[in-house]
Structure formats: C-alpha cells, structure tokens
Coordinates of C-alpha atoms and ligand atoms in Angstrom, one line a residue:
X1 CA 121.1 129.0 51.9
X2 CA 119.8 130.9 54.9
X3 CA 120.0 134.0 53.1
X4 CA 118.4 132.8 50.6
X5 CA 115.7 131.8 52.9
X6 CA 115.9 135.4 55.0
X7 CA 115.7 137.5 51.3
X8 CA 112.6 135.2 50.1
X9 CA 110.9 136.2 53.3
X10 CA 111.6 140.1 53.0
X11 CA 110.2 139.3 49.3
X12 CA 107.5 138.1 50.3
X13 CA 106.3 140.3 53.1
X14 CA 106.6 142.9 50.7
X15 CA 104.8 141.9 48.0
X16 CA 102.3 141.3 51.2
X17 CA 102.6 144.9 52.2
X18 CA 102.3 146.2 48.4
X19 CA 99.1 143.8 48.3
X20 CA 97.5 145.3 51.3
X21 CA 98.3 148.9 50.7
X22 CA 97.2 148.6 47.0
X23 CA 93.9 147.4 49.0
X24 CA 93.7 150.4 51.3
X25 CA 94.5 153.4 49.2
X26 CA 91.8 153.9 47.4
X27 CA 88.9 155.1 48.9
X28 CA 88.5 153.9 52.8
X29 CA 86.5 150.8 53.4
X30 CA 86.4 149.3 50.1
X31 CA 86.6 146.0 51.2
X32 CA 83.7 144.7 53.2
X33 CA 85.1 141.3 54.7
X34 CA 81.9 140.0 56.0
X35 CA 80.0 140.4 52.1
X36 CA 80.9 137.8 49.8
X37 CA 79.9 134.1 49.2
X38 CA 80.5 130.5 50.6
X39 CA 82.5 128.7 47.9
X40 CA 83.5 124.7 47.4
X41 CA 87.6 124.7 47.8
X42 CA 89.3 121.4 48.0
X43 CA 92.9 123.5 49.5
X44 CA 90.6 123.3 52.7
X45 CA 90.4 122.7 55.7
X46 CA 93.7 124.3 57.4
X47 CA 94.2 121.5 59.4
X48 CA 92.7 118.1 60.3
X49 CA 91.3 117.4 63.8
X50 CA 94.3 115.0 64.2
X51 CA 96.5 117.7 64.0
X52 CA 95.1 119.2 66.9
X53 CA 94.7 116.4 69.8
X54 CA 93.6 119.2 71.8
X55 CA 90.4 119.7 70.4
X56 CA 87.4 119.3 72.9
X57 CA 85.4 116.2 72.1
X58 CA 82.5 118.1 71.4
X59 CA 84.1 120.5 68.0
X60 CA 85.6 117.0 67.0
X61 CA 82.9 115.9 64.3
X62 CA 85.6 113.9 62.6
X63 CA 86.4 111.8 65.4
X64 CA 83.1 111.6 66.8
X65 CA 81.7 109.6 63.6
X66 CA 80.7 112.1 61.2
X67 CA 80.6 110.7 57.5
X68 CA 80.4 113.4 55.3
X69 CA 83.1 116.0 54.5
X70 CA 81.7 118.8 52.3
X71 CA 81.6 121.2 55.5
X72 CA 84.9 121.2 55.4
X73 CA 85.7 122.5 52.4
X74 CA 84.1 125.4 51.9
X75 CA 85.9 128.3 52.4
X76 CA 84.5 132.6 52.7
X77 CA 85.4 134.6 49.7
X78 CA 84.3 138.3 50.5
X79 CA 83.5 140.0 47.6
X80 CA 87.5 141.6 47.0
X81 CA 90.6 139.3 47.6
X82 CA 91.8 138.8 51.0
X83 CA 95.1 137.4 52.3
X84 CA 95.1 133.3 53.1
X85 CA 95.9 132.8 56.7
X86 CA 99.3 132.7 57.2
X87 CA 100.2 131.5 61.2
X88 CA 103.5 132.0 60.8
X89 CA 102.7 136.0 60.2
X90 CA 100.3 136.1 62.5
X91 CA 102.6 134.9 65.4
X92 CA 105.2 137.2 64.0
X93 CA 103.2 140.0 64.3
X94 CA 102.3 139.7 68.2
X95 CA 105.6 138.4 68.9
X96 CA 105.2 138.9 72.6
X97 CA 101.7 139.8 73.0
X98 CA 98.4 138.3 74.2
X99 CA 95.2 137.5 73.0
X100 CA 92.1 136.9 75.0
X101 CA 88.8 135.7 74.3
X102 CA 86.6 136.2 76.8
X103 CA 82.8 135.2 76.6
X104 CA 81.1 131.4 76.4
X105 CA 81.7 128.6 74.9
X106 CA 81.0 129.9 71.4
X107 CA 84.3 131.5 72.2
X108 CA 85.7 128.5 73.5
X109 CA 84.8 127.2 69.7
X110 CA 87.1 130.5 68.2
X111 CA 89.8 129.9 70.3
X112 CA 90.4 126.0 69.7
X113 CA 89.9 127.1 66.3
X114 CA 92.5 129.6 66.4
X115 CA 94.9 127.4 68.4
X116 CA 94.9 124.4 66.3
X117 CA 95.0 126.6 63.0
X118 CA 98.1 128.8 64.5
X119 CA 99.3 125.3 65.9
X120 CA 99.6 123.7 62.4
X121 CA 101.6 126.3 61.3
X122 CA 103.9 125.8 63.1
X123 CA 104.0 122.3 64.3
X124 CA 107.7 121.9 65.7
X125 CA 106.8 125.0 67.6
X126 CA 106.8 124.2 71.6
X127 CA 103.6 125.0 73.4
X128 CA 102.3 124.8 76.7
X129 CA 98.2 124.7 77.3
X130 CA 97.4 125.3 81.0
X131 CA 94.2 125.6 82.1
X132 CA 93.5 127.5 85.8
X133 CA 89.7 127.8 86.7
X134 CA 87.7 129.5 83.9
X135 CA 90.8 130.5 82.3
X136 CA 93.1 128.6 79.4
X137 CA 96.4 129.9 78.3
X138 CA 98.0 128.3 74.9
X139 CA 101.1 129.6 74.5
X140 CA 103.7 129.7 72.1
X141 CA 106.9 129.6 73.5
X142 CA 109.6 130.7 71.1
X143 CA 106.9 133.1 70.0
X144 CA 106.1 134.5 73.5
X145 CA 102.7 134.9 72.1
X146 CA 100.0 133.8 74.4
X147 CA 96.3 133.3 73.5
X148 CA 93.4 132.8 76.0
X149 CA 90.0 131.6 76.7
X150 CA 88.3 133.4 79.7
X151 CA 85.0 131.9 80.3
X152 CA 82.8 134.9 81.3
X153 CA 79.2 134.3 79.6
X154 CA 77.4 137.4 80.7
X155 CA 80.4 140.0 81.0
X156 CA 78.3 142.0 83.2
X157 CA 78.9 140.4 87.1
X158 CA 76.6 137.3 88.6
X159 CA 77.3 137.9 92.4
X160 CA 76.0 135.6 95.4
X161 CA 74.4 137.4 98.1
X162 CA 72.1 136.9 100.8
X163 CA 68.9 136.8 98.6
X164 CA 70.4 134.4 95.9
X165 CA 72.4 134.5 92.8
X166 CA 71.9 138.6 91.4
X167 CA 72.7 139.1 88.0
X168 CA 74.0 142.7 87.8
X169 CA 73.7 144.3 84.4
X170 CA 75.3 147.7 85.3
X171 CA 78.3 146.3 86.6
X172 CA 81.4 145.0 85.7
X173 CA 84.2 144.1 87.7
X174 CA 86.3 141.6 85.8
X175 CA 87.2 144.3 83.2
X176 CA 90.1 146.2 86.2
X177 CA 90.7 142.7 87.3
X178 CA 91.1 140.3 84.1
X179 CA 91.1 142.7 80.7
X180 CA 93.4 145.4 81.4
X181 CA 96.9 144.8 80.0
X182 CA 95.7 142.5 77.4
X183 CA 96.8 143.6 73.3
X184 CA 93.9 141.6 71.8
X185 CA 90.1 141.1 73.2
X186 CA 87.7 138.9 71.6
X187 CA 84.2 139.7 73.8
X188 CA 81.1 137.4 73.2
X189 CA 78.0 136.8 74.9
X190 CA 74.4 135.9 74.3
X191 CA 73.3 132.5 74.4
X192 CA 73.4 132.1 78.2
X193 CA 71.0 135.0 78.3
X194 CA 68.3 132.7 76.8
X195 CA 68.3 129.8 79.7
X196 CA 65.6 129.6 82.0
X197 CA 64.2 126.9 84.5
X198 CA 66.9 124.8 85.9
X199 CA 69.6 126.1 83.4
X200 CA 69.0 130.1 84.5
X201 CA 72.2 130.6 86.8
X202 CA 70.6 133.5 88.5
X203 CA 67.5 134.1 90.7
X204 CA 67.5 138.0 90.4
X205 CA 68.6 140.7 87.6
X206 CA 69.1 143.9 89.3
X207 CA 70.0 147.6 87.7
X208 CA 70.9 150.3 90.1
X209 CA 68.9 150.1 93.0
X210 CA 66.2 148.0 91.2
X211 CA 66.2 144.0 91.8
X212 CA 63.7 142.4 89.2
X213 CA 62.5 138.2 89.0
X214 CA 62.9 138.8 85.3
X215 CA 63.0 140.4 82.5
X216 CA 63.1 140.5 79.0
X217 CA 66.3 139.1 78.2
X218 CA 66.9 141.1 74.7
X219 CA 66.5 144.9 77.1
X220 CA 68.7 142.8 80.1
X221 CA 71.1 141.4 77.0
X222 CA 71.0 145.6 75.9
X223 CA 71.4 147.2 79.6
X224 CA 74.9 144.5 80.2
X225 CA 76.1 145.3 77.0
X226 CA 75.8 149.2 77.1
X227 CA 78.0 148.3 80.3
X228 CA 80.8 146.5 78.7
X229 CA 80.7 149.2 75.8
X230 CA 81.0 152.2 78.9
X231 CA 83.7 150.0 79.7
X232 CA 85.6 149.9 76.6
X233 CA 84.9 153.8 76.1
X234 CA 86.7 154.6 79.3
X235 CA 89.4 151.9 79.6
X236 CA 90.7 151.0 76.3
X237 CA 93.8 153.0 74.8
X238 CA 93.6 152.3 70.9
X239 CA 97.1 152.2 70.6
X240 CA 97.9 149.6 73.3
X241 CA 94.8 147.7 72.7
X242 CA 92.3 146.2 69.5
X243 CA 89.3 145.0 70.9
X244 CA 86.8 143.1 68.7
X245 CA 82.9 141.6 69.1
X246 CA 82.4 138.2 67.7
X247 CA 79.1 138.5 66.7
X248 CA 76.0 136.3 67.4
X249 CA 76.9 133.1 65.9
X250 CA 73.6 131.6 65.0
X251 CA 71.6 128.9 65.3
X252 CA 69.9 126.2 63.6
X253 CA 67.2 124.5 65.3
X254 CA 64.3 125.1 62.6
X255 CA 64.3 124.3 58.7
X256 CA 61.7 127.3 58.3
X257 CA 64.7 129.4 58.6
X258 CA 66.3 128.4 55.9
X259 CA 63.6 126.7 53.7
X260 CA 63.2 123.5 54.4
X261 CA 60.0 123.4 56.4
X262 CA 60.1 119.6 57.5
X263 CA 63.5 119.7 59.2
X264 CA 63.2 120.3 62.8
X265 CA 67.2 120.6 63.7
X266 CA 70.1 120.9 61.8
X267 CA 71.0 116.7 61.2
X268 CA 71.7 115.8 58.1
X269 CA 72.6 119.3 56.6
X270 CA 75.5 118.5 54.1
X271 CA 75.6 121.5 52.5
X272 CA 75.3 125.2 52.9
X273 CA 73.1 127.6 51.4
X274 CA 75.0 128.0 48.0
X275 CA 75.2 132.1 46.3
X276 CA 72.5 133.3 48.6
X277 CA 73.2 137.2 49.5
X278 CA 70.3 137.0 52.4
X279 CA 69.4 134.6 54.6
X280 CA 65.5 133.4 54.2
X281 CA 64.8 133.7 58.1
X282 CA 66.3 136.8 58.0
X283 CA 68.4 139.2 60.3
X284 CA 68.9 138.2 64.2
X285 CA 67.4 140.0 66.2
X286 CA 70.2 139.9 69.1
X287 CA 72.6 141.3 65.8
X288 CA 70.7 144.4 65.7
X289 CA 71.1 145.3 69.5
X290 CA 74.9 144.5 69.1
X291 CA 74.7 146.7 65.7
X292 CA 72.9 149.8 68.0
X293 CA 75.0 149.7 70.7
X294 CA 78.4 150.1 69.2
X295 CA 76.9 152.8 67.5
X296 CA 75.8 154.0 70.3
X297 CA 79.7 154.3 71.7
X298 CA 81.7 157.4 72.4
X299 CA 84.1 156.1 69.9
X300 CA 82.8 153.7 67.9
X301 CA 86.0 152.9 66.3
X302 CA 87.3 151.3 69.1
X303 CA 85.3 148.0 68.7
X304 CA 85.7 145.9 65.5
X305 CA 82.8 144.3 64.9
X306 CA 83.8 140.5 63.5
X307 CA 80.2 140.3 61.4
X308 CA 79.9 137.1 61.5
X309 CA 75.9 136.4 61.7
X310 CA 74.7 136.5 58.5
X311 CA 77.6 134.8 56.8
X312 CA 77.4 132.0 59.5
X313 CA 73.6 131.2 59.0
X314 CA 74.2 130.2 55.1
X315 CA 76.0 127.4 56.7
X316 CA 73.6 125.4 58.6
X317 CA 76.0 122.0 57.5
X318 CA 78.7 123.4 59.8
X319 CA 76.9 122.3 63.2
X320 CA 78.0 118.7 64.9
X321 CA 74.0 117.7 65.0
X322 CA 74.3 114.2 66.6
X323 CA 78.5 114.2 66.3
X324 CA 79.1 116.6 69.0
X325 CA 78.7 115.0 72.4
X326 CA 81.1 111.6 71.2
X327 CA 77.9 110.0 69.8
X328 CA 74.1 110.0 69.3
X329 CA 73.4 112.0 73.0
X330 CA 71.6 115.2 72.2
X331 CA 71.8 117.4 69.2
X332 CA 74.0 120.2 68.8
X333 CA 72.6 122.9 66.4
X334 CA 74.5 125.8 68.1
X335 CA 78.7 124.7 67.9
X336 CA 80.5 124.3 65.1
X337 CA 82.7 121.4 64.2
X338 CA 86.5 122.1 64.2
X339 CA 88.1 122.4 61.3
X340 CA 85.1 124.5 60.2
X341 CA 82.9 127.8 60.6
X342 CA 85.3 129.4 63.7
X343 CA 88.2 129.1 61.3
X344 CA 86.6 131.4 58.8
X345 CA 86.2 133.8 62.0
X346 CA 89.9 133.7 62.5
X347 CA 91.0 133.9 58.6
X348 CA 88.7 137.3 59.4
X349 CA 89.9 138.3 62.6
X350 CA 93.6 138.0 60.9
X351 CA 92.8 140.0 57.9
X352 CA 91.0 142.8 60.3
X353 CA 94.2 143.1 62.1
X354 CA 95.9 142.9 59.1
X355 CA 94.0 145.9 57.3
X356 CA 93.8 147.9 60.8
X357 CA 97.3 147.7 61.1
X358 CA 99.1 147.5 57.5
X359 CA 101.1 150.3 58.2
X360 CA 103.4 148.3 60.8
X361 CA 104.3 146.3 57.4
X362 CA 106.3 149.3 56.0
Ligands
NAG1 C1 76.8 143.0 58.9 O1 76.6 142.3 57.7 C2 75.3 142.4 57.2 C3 75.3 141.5 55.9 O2 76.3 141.8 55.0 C4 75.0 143.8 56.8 O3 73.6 143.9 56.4 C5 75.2 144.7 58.1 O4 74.9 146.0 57.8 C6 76.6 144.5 58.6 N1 76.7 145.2 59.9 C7 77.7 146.1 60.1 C8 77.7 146.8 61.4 O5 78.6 146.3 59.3
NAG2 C1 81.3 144.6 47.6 O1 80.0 144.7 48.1 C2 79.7 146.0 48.5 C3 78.3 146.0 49.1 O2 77.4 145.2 48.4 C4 79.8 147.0 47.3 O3 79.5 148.3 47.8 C5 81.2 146.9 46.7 O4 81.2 147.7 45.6 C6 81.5 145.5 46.4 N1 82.9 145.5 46.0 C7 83.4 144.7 45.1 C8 84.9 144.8 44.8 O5 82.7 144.0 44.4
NAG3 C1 70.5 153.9 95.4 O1 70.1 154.3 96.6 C2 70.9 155.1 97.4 C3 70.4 155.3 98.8 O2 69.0 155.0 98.9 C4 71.2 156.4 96.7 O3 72.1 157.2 97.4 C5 71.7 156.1 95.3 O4 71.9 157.3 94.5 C6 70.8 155.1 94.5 N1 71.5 154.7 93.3 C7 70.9 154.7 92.1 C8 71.7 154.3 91.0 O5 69.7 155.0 92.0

C-alpha cells in the first residue's frame, strides 16, 4: 500500500514536470500569468474561513456577516493553463526554507492568505504562529518551512531624531539587519505613502543632506523605491534568493472607475467586472513607477514582478465594504476578504516559482 502511495506520487510529479516543461520549451515567456480572465468556478474557494481560525477579524467577511458568496468563487484563468495550487508541493519544495513578506498590511492580507491556503493542505500538519513585535512567523513543523510577515510599510527607514520623526528615502537599514538569509521575499509598499494629517507617521522626508516638510509622494514613493531596488542589485545572490514585488493592489473607493457613476465605495459589489481585457479607470499610476523602476535595475531579472493591479481592479466584489471591521464601523474598499483576491496572488506566486524553477523537478 505505501508503495503504492510512494509510485502514485513519483507519477504524478512527473506528469507535473512533463506539464511544465511542455510549457517552457517553446519559445521563452509564452505564458503571461497576469493576462487572462476572471471566471465563475464552483471547485472554489481553497478553504473556508473556518478552516483558518487564524484569520484576522478584518479579512473574515464570512464571519463578520457577509451574505453573498459569488466573490468567492471566482477563480484567474490566465490565458494558457496553469497548475492548481497544490500545498503539499509547495511545502515540499522549500522543505527547510523561509519565506518573508515584508511590507503593510496589504501583505499582511497575502500572507494570511497563504498560511490558511498552505494550512488546509495539510491540516494534521503541526504549526506554531508566533508573533514578536512587527514580525509573525507561521511555521510548519514537520516541513521546517517557515513563512513570515514583517510589517515594514515604507521599506526605506522612518528614524526619530531631535527634529521629529524623518522619513529617509535613501536609506535602508532593515535590508543587512532583517532580509539577508531569507530564500523567498515578498516586498510591498504604497498605501501608507498616501496618509497625511493625523495619520502621516512622519514630520520630515529627507534625501541626502536635504530635509523637506513634504513632497510629492509618487517622486518620494520613486526616490524609496530606487533605494530598495539599489538594495536588491547589490545584496541579492539569485541562486540563494527569489525576490518578488506584489504589486499595487488597488482600490475601490469610486464607481467612475469602473462604470457605475452613482456608487461612491465598493458596498454592495457582488460581482466582478466579467471578460473585461482593460479596466475602465484605467492603469495606476503608482503601477507605472513600480513598472520603471525595475526596469530601471542593474539586473532586472532579479525581481519578479507578481502583476497583480490590473487583474485585481476587475474585482471590485472582493473588498469587505462594511464586513471588515466585525460589523457596520467604517468601510473597507482597500483589503480583501479571505478566502478571496490574495489567494489568486499566491496560486500566482506558486506557479512563478514553479516556472522559474521547473528544472529542480527533473
Ligand atoms: C502588467 O499587466 C498589464 C495588464 O496585462 C500589462 O499591461 C503590463 O504591461 C504588465 N506589466 C509588466 C511589467 O509585465
Ligand atoms: C496570451 O496573451 C498574450 C498577450 O495578449 C498573447 O501574446 C499570447 O499569444 C496569448 N497566449 C495564448 C496561449 O493565448
Ligand atoms: C552632506 O554634507 C556633508 C558635509 O557637509 C558632505 O561631506 C556630504 O558629501 C554631503 N552628502 C550628500 C549626499 O550630499
């Protein structure tokens, strides 16, 4: 019987390998992931909320009241096949490695997502989920396979000094101190560029020798992440180390966007935008700075760009609206419930290292 088992599995991971090397022989980049269309599958979601109890209250639609279910059945179909997420694989694969998101809490979102899916596949699994300061560890045990959350929402440092709280966009000391050593990154940041007022955690934004009151946050957003991209060029060994760029995962705040005029938030979207190839509000301007800047890299292969923007504004049902906060306080137009949008992110983030790396199959 458990040879039985052990030759199904070499089966099957070959027929895998065949399948993924049938995929990358011809031509180079055939398959463009982060193309394809938003369909209606009832084999989704992954997993239910309540086979995660770990979930933060505010991805936890479900559980925080919300009726409909459509959002969470519709699953990315780029526009060539792609391999369903398999956990069991994935662990397999970074059998004593780590994985670490580092960014806001838009990576917070990626990384529940990605515990819970990794989590249901293999349920009698042990785990331990510690939490120390701004940084989470999940890890499973008989896997040795840890994946973490470091809440950094600029990258670039935010020191206190004498004059007040100095945003410095040229420098950038948790990469020595909390990204070396690490086999998989996951960097995000942009939303906390846009706070002002009594939200704005810095008083100053300084470059060089210069110390300005303000400035505009897309050329501050630019400057910090031209210094996390110098940091990547001259730290990260490609064979020791994938590092990937979530994406700006957008909003939905106005129905102009996406062609309902009247609606001023995302509440009551049931529904994404069905077979459309572009967005009506068109391209983000934040993707387009990411876009320049890793090409504007030394090597620009060493960032994988998860592409998630475009893809992620057909789905402005995939939001927790009112269902976010445990009830009808404030509306949440910017998260994504769990199960949901992040898991698509991970399906891709598993088929990019996947494809990167199908000749560790053979
Ligand atoms: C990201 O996806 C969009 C939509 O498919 C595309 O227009 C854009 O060129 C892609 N960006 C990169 C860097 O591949
Ligand atoms: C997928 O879309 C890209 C860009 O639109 C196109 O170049 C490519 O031929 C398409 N591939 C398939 C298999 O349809
Ligand atoms: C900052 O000022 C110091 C001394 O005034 C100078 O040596 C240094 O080159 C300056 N740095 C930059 C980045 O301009």
């Amino acid at each position: 019987m458990a040879d039985f088992a052990i030759s199904m599995k070499i089966i099957v991971s070959l027929l895998f390998s065949l399948f993924i090397i049938s995929q990358t022989v011809h031509g180079k980049r055939q398959c463009d992931l982060f193309d394809g269309i938003w369909v209606y599958d009832e084999s989704y979601p992954l997993y239910e909320s309540s086979d995660c109890d770990f979930i933060e209250k505010q991805f936890d639609c479900s559980k925080n009241g919300r009726p409909d279910k459509f959002y969470l059945k519709y699953n990315w179909h780029p526009n060539c096949s792609m391999p369903r997420f398999n956990g069991e694989d994935f662990l397999e694969r970074m059998r004593g490695k780590s994985i670490m998101f580092v960014g806001d809490s838009l990576s917070l979102n990626q990384w529940q997502s990605l515990t819970c899916m990794l989590h249901k596949s293999v349920p009698q699994s042990q785990y331990t989920n510690v939490r120390t300061g701004l940084l989470s560890t999940f890890t499973f045990l008989e896997y040795n396979v840890k994946v973490m959350m470091s809440r950094n929402v600029f990258l670039v440092d935010l020191v206190e000094e004498s004059i007040g709280r100095v945003l410095k966009l040229d420098s950038i000391e948790s990469g020595n101190k909390d990204w070396k050593g690490i086999d998989v990154l996951i960097f995000d940041s942009w939303h906390w560029w846009l706070h002002t007022g009594r939200k704005q955690p810095w008083d100053f934004i300084q470059e060089g020798n210069k110390t300005y009151k303000d400035m505009d946050r897309l050329v501050a957003y630019e400057k910090a992440l031209k210094t996390w991209t110098n940091w990547v060029d001259s730290n990260v060994d490609p064979s020791k180390t994938k590092v990937f760029f979530q994406g700006v995962s957008p909003d939905h705040m106005d129905g102009k966007e996406w062609g309902e005029v009247r609606a001023k938030s995302c509440a009551n979207e049931e529904r994404p935008l069905e077979g459309h190839k572009k967005y009506p509000g068109g391209s983000h301007p934040t993707e387009l700075v990411v876009e320049r800047v890793l090409k504007e890299m030394s090597n620009p292969n060493l960032v994988y760009l998860l592409n998630i923007t475009t893809f992620s504004q057909l789905r402005k049902d995939g939001h927790p609206s009112v269902y976010g906060h445990g009830g009808h306080r404030g509306m949440d137009c910017t998260h994504w419930c769990l199960p949901g949008v992040p898991d698509t992110w991970n399906q891709l983030l598993y088929a990019a290292l996947v494809y990167q790396n199908y000749h560790y199959l053979i």
